[in-house]
Amino acid sequence: MIRKLYLSDIEVVNKYLKNFNYELTKETLNREFLNVIVYEENGIKGVLVYSLIYDRIEIDYIVVDKNYRRLGIATKLLKYIETNDVKNITLEVRESNIPAIRFYEKNGFIKSAIRKNYYKDENGILMIKSLVNNMKDTYILGIESSCDETSVSIVKNGCDEIATVILSQMDTHSNYGGVVPEIASRMHVENITMVIEECLNKAKMSMEDVDAIAVTYGPGLIGCLLIGCSVASTLSYIYNKPLVPVHHIAGHIYANNLVSKMEFPLIALVVSGGHTDLIYMEEDYKFKKIGGTLDDAVGECYDKVARVINVPYPGGPLVDKLSYEGSDTYKLPIPLDDNTYNFSFSGIKSAVINLVNNESNKGNEIRKEDIACSFQNRVVEILTKKTMKALKEYNVENLLIAGGVSANSGIRKKFTEICNKQGIKLTIPNIKYCTDNAAMIAAAGYFAYKKGIRADLDLKASATTSLF
Ligand code: KG4
Ligand code: ZN
């Protein structure tokens, strides 16, 4: 197996590097571009030291144990570093070292220049291998288990969905009126391997065909996240695939790349059960928060209003549906109508609670449909107002909406209307991909992978991690 160097390997590896008068230390390993990988088979049998400088690699040293030569270990080490984000690989070799030159030529390198007296007593030959035309498709396997959906997906190049499986636990949790974290974690454990298998079958692919594994590491329910992270790191270890950690909200945003290629700069409005954020992105995978909720998230508020008016779990979608059967008759407050990009929904939530209590104290019947309609209108009004202001002030023409609440029909309708009028390119995920799914994690995972974002096998799940 080929893997990154562990600190505990230094002594063994230095024995190999001694011939080059080179020694690795904790300090040299901290150098910005330096990378070391090793080939392990009953101990370390090969070492490759190289510098990854943005999209170029310079090979410093490659050594194979003398009892393990001619077994293709050096070739395997070279192949390992040929990832999609690398444009070319260069190295210097002694002019007289014909076997080494032949070896590199066999591996696709060509002689590119002579370095006069590179080795003091001898010229060096600069050899180069270009990978630019090699750009092959990249398949990311995504895993999402942050709440009550066990989902696995394979996405090609961050935009083409090959196969997705989503196993929802909603029916189980609806018996309790909400997600029960312990039950959710247990159900993930029971189902995740089957979901992976089903996804691979659907895609007609095997783990060998996958380039990297992306997983939601947070935020979410900690027990649930742990299952996804453990499974992803195990697969990464067994199949020797890079492990890419993905923030759940980055996933929601990139669900839009499955609809149409994201164009920058853009503003993303993220509305979910745990988030209400306005985010500015000037390029892929660079997120700048420009505003957010000061208290409840929109989805959370929908779910609480649903409870108060006796609408069963899951509340959000049902309140949305109910709103079409009523009229905007209740005078609910407009949530935080100021000059900032921040939101506050606790006021409107309390207003609904007070309204329902007061009416019931007076013995009056409340009209659920009218409350749903009035509530939805106030929410949609404030979301559109602040979002359109951000687009104008940031001089941006691309808007994305993301997160579970982007399934809301009122939001979809109103934003479509306004964006059409104002010439803004609006993207909203297909309904199926508004709520939690692994296709969005695989899509985001592709861009994280391209940026070189990697996790070690001890990837920690985090219930509250921030994207910013
Ligand atoms: O993104 P998501 O699946 O989970 C989180 O990451 O939070 O979002 C779930 C939230 C829930 O609060 C749910 O009630 C809400 O999205 N939601 C809706 C609608 N569909 C889902 N809220 C309003 N209208 C909808 N149609
Ligand atoms: Zn979510």
XYZ file of C-alpha atoms and ligand atoms in Angstrom:
495
model
C 0.000 0.000 0.000
C 1.084 3.551 -0.657
C 0.463 6.121 2.028
C 1.708 9.358 3.466
C 4.704 9.288 5.787
C 3.962 9.012 9.493
C 6.290 10.732 11.961
C 7.143 7.297 13.342
C 8.557 6.303 9.907
C 11.277 8.956 9.873
C 14.049 6.720 11.165
C 13.437 3.922 8.646
C 13.025 6.339 5.768
C 16.245 8.164 6.628
C 18.141 4.904 6.183
C 16.974 4.881 2.567
C 17.826 8.542 2.059
C 21.296 8.311 3.584
C 22.902 7.612 0.181
C 21.719 11.006 -0.991
C 23.147 12.737 2.083
C 19.622 13.837 2.846
C 17.839 13.589 6.154
C 14.184 14.155 6.994
C 13.423 15.832 10.301
C 10.240 17.114 11.905
C 11.320 20.582 10.719
C 11.922 19.629 7.069
C 8.533 17.910 7.040
C 6.908 21.193 7.983
C 8.197 22.888 4.848
C 5.334 24.261 2.877
C 5.589 22.197 -0.330
C 7.373 19.084 0.884
C 5.579 15.744 0.658
C 6.720 12.214 1.398
C 4.913 9.005 0.495
C 6.018 5.468 1.224
C 5.339 2.017 -0.207
C 4.582 -0.412 2.579
C 4.601 -4.192 2.340
C 5.787 -5.888 5.526
C 7.553 -2.651 6.378
C 8.565 0.288 4.247
C 10.088 -0.783 0.942
C 10.021 2.416 -1.086
C 10.090 6.183 -0.528
C 9.237 9.161 -2.719
C 10.126 12.674 -1.575
C 8.663 15.444 -3.701
C 7.573 19.056 -3.676
C 4.046 19.896 -4.744
C 4.163 23.520 -5.815
C 0.582 24.467 -6.614
C -0.087 22.369 -9.738
C 3.504 21.189 -10.360
C 5.516 18.438 -8.807
C 9.293 18.334 -8.474
C 10.618 14.932 -7.533
C 13.457 15.134 -5.042
C 14.244 11.499 -4.237
C 12.848 8.113 -5.121
C 14.335 5.005 -3.502
C 13.281 1.349 -3.451
C 14.716 -1.264 -1.097
C 17.409 -3.170 -3.015
C 15.697 -6.515 -2.372
C 12.442 -5.224 -3.844
C 13.629 -3.725 -7.121
C 12.047 -4.627 -10.509
C 8.671 -5.200 -8.883
C 7.151 -1.986 -10.170
C 7.235 -0.217 -6.800
C 8.850 2.976 -8.167
C 6.303 3.067 -10.996
C 3.476 2.728 -8.476
C 4.889 5.578 -6.394
C 5.113 7.785 -9.504
C 1.551 6.918 -10.576
C 0.241 7.729 -7.104
C 1.186 11.398 -7.364
C -0.366 11.834 -10.810
C -3.587 13.285 -9.504
C -5.889 15.371 -11.635
C -4.754 18.641 -10.131
C -1.127 18.152 -11.211
C -0.108 19.691 -14.556
C 3.453 18.409 -14.806
C 6.150 16.470 -12.976
C 9.840 17.247 -13.286
C 13.065 15.736 -11.961
C 16.801 15.866 -12.481
C 18.899 12.791 -13.138
C 22.641 12.255 -13.695
C 23.584 12.276 -17.372
C 25.438 8.967 -16.902
C 22.572 7.203 -15.137
C 21.202 5.548 -18.265
C 19.015 2.947 -16.437
C 17.267 5.746 -14.512
C 16.742 7.788 -17.679
C 15.260 4.710 -19.416
C 13.025 4.073 -16.411
C 11.622 7.606 -16.481
C 11.192 7.508 -20.264
C 9.225 4.288 -19.893
C 7.013 6.165 -17.424
C 6.248 8.955 -19.871
C 8.974 11.481 -19.029
C 10.959 13.189 -21.765
C 14.388 14.833 -21.625
C 13.708 18.517 -21.532
C 17.025 20.310 -20.831
C 20.595 19.853 -19.666
C 21.530 21.369 -16.342
C 25.261 22.141 -16.612
C 27.221 20.743 -13.654
C 24.038 20.191 -11.681
C 25.787 17.508 -9.662
C 29.087 19.472 -9.294
C 31.039 16.750 -11.086
C 28.423 15.990 -13.728
C 25.616 17.441 -15.809
C 22.037 16.775 -14.857
C 19.212 16.081 -17.264
C 15.894 17.765 -16.575
C 13.081 15.378 -17.389
C 9.439 16.347 -17.576
C 6.139 14.585 -17.798
C 3.164 16.691 -18.839
C -0.226 15.665 -17.519
C -2.215 18.471 -19.094
C -3.735 16.290 -21.810
C -4.278 13.575 -19.323
C -7.144 15.326 -17.613
C -9.473 12.423 -17.113
C -12.886 12.412 -15.513
C -12.958 12.501 -11.737
C -15.475 10.397 -9.839
C -16.200 11.327 -6.246
C -18.110 9.077 -3.903
C -20.010 11.244 -1.415
C -21.367 10.181 1.966
C -23.935 12.163 3.960
C -25.236 11.127 7.375
C -25.426 14.369 9.350
C -29.091 14.039 10.347
C -31.778 11.540 9.399
C -30.858 10.668 5.815
C -28.326 7.953 5.045
C -27.135 8.842 1.590
C -24.368 7.862 -0.827
C -23.772 9.225 -4.300
C -21.254 9.165 -7.126
C -20.810 12.379 -9.093
C -18.534 12.939 -12.105
C -16.490 16.144 -12.339
C -18.600 17.894 -9.708
C -21.601 18.214 -12.014
C -22.806 14.900 -13.483
C -24.740 12.731 -11.095
C -24.023 9.077 -11.864
C -26.044 7.465 -9.052
C -27.550 8.483 -5.726
C -29.236 6.538 -2.974
C -31.078 8.337 -0.165
C -32.528 6.336 2.678
C -34.798 8.595 4.698
C -35.604 7.766 8.311
C -38.489 10.199 8.338
C -41.214 7.613 8.924
C -39.456 6.362 12.057
C -38.852 9.821 13.519
C -42.342 11.081 12.715
C -43.603 8.748 15.454
C -41.723 10.963 17.917
C -42.528 14.353 16.378
C -38.896 15.045 15.466
C -35.488 13.461 14.885
C -34.299 11.325 17.826
C -30.473 11.483 17.625
C -29.754 8.060 19.149
C -32.215 6.292 16.877
C -30.836 8.181 13.889
C -27.228 7.111 14.623
C -28.248 3.497 15.074
C -30.166 3.469 11.802
C -27.129 4.925 9.980
C -24.981 2.092 11.339
C -27.507 -0.493 10.229
C -27.932 0.876 6.729
C -24.806 2.610 5.530
C -22.997 -0.380 4.028
C -26.096 -1.428 2.110
C -26.578 2.099 0.823
C -22.963 2.209 -0.401
C -23.364 -1.121 -2.147
C -26.630 -0.110 -3.744
C -25.125 3.138 -5.012
C -22.119 1.358 -6.562
C -24.466 -1.180 -8.187
C -26.669 1.575 -9.551
C -23.615 3.333 -10.980
C -22.224 0.009 -12.288
C -18.943 0.962 -10.667
C -16.616 -0.483 -8.062
C -14.627 1.308 -5.360
C -11.557 1.012 -7.603
C -13.209 3.364 -10.155
C -13.686 6.115 -7.589
C -11.015 8.848 -7.365
C -11.779 10.105 -3.864
C -14.235 9.798 -0.995
C -15.988 12.919 0.263
C -17.862 12.953 3.533
C -19.863 15.433 5.614
C -17.783 16.004 8.762
C -20.148 18.647 10.220
C -22.225 20.392 11.321
C -24.987 18.022 12.393
C -25.848 15.412 15.002
C -22.524 14.209 16.342
C -23.426 10.511 16.583
C -24.738 10.536 13.026
C -21.706 12.392 11.647
C -19.381 9.919 13.353
C -20.878 7.014 11.403
C -20.281 8.714 8.034
C -16.746 9.789 8.980
C -15.775 6.319 10.269
C -17.091 4.624 7.150
C -15.415 7.142 4.839
C -12.017 6.868 6.548
C -12.240 3.072 6.541
C -12.976 3.040 2.801
C -10.176 5.532 2.221
C -7.759 3.259 4.092
C -8.850 -0.011 2.482
C -9.031 1.279 -1.091
C -6.229 3.777 -0.732
C -8.327 6.735 -1.887
C -7.956 10.351 -0.790
C -10.391 11.388 1.939
C -12.034 14.782 1.414
C -13.891 16.463 4.301
C -16.949 18.498 3.236
C -18.854 21.055 5.290
C -22.574 20.317 5.117
C -23.431 23.860 4.009
C -20.819 23.789 1.222
C -22.672 20.660 0.117
C -26.050 22.425 0.045
C -24.537 25.245 -2.021
C -22.947 22.849 -4.523
C -26.265 21.019 -5.036
C -26.716 23.881 -7.488
C -23.752 22.774 -9.589
C -25.773 19.663 -10.423
C -28.381 21.963 -12.003
C -26.104 24.303 -13.930
C -22.438 25.261 -13.760
C -22.015 27.809 -10.977
C -20.905 31.204 -12.298
C -18.954 33.679 -10.201
C -19.155 36.005 -8.447
C -22.381 34.850 -6.861
C -24.527 35.265 -3.795
C -25.863 32.144 -2.098
C -28.873 32.254 0.207
C -28.692 29.216 2.475
C -31.951 28.385 4.213
C -32.113 25.137 6.146
C -33.132 23.667 9.482
C -29.962 24.973 11.110
C -28.846 27.883 8.903
C -29.969 31.114 7.344
C -26.940 32.721 5.719
C -26.149 35.094 2.906
C -22.815 34.117 1.387
C -20.662 35.837 -1.214
C -18.449 33.650 -3.418
C -15.950 35.130 -5.840
C -14.581 31.747 -6.927
C -15.034 28.028 -6.312
C -14.860 26.931 -2.705
C -14.249 30.392 -1.278
C -17.063 31.387 1.069
C -17.566 34.788 2.653
C -20.491 35.280 4.990
C -22.146 38.661 4.582
C -25.104 38.079 6.878
C -26.949 35.457 8.867
C -29.664 34.822 11.384
C -29.212 36.286 14.835
C -31.453 33.638 16.392
C -33.588 30.901 14.789
C -32.947 29.464 11.330
C -35.853 29.682 8.861
C -36.403 25.911 8.783
C -36.387 25.735 12.565
C -38.958 28.526 12.679
C -41.179 26.726 10.120
C -41.020 23.576 12.242
C -41.913 25.460 15.452
C -44.807 27.288 13.828
C -46.007 23.909 12.513
C -46.059 22.513 16.056
C -47.977 25.502 17.443
C -50.679 25.206 14.814
C -50.781 21.414 15.239
C -49.307 20.436 11.914
C -47.483 17.093 12.150
C -43.768 16.505 11.581
C -42.097 17.310 9.215
C -43.595 20.750 9.669
C -41.927 22.889 6.995
C -43.325 21.257 3.864
C -46.819 20.957 5.358
C -46.977 24.622 6.432
C -45.872 25.477 2.889
C -48.730 23.400 1.450
C -51.284 24.754 3.912
C -50.379 28.349 3.053
C -52.015 27.910 -0.367
C -55.327 27.065 1.242
C -55.441 30.295 3.280
C -55.244 34.080 2.979
C -52.815 36.642 4.365
C -55.160 37.882 7.079
C -53.063 37.851 10.265
C -50.927 40.876 11.072
C -47.588 39.237 11.848
C -44.474 41.390 12.345
C -41.951 41.749 9.506
C -38.778 40.017 10.739
C -35.777 42.398 11.254
C -36.398 44.865 8.459
C -33.169 46.897 8.718
C -30.175 47.833 6.557
C -28.031 44.826 7.452
C -27.903 41.420 5.784
C -28.854 39.741 9.049
C -32.090 37.955 9.822
C -34.123 37.364 12.969
C -37.058 35.001 13.048
C -37.673 34.570 16.760
C -40.002 37.625 16.805
C -42.368 36.245 14.182
C -42.260 32.828 15.853
C -43.235 34.336 19.234
C -45.942 36.375 17.526
C -47.491 33.184 16.119
C -47.275 31.475 19.543
C -48.883 34.470 21.283
C -51.571 34.756 18.644
C -52.523 31.088 18.969
C -52.532 31.256 22.807
C -54.566 34.477 22.923
C -57.145 33.210 20.468
C -57.501 29.909 22.309
C -57.828 31.748 25.676
C -60.619 33.769 24.168
C -62.198 30.566 22.933
C -61.759 31.688 19.311
C -60.918 29.243 16.602
C -57.665 29.903 14.760
C -57.453 29.521 11.024
C -54.301 27.451 10.477
C -54.298 28.060 6.719
C -54.388 31.820 7.218
C -51.583 31.695 9.780
C -49.508 29.556 7.409
C -50.161 31.963 4.547
C -49.437 35.123 6.582
C -46.297 33.565 8.087
C -44.954 32.348 4.743
C -45.568 35.709 3.079
C -43.657 37.626 5.806
C -40.726 35.165 5.613
C -40.524 35.235 1.831
C -40.771 39.038 1.796
C -37.804 39.533 4.087
C -35.660 36.869 2.432
C -36.194 38.359 -1.023
C -35.723 41.928 0.184
C -32.336 41.331 1.843
C -31.053 38.974 -0.827
C -31.877 41.330 -3.698
C -30.239 44.180 -1.782
C -27.062 42.083 -1.436
C -27.017 41.291 -5.167
C -27.324 44.978 -5.971
C -24.750 46.221 -3.483
C -22.216 43.539 -4.374
C -22.920 44.077 -8.075
C -23.551 40.363 -8.591
C -25.756 38.774 -11.247
C -25.818 35.173 -10.071
C -27.987 33.942 -7.216
C -28.132 30.471 -5.717
C -30.645 29.292 -3.147
C -29.705 26.259 -1.083
C -30.720 24.169 1.924
C -33.867 22.286 2.905
C -36.107 25.374 2.884
C -35.198 26.082 -0.758
C -37.850 23.413 -1.449
C -40.398 25.974 -0.258
C -42.780 26.807 -3.085
C -43.317 30.399 -1.925
C -39.569 31.054 -1.959
C -39.101 29.396 -5.356
C -41.988 31.312 -6.908
C -41.175 34.770 -5.549
C -37.435 34.592 -6.250
C -38.061 33.327 -9.802
C -40.446 36.221 -10.429
C -38.089 38.911 -9.103
C -34.930 37.480 -10.690
C -36.626 37.234 -14.091
C -37.626 40.873 -13.824
C -34.168 42.030 -12.754
C -32.110 39.865 -15.143
C -30.493 37.837 -12.353
C -29.463 34.256 -13.115
C -31.203 32.217 -10.414
C -30.355 28.600 -9.630
C -32.273 26.432 -7.147
C -31.593 22.706 -6.703
C -34.146 20.190 -7.940
C -36.589 19.508 -5.091
C -35.016 16.117 -4.379
C -31.635 17.763 -3.748
C -32.843 20.675 -1.592
C -32.918 18.508 1.539
C -29.992 16.395 2.716
C -28.410 14.085 0.157
C -24.970 12.820 -0.791
C -24.980 14.068 -4.402
C -24.411 17.586 -3.058
C -21.542 16.309 -0.881
C -19.917 14.564 -3.856
C -20.351 17.716 -5.982
C -18.775 19.958 -3.316
C -16.216 17.213 -2.641
C -14.967 17.482 -6.219
C -14.102 21.166 -5.789
C -12.546 20.549 -2.366
C -10.516 17.712 -3.928
C -9.359 20.038 -6.715
C -8.251 22.536 -4.089
C -6.164 19.850 -2.405
C -8.341 19.679 0.712
C -7.680 16.331 2.374
C -8.377 14.721 5.742
C -6.258 12.212 7.589
C -7.704 8.889 8.642
C -8.465 10.283 12.094
C -10.908 12.838 10.595
C -12.935 14.324 13.440
C -16.660 14.870 13.096
C -17.830 18.215 14.443
C -21.385 19.076 15.500
C -20.916 22.838 15.230
C -18.115 23.589 12.752
C -18.372 26.879 10.838
C -17.857 27.261 7.094
C -16.289 30.693 7.453
O -31.252 21.105 4.797
P -32.171 20.262 5.593
O -32.665 18.978 4.985
O -31.524 19.895 6.965
C -30.626 20.796 7.580
O -29.462 20.809 7.153
O -31.109 21.525 8.445
O -33.405 21.190 5.966
C -34.470 20.729 6.724
C -35.395 21.871 6.991
C -36.483 21.494 7.963
O -36.590 22.509 8.928
C -37.732 21.432 7.079
O -38.923 21.729 7.768
C -37.413 22.496 6.071
O -36.045 22.306 5.781
N -38.219 22.374 4.834
C -39.139 23.287 4.439
C -39.694 22.789 3.250
N -39.123 21.585 2.965
C -38.206 21.351 3.953
N -39.490 24.456 4.970
C -40.431 25.176 4.339
N -41.043 24.756 3.199
C -40.698 23.595 2.627
N -41.323 23.196 1.500
Zn -28.978 20.108 5.398
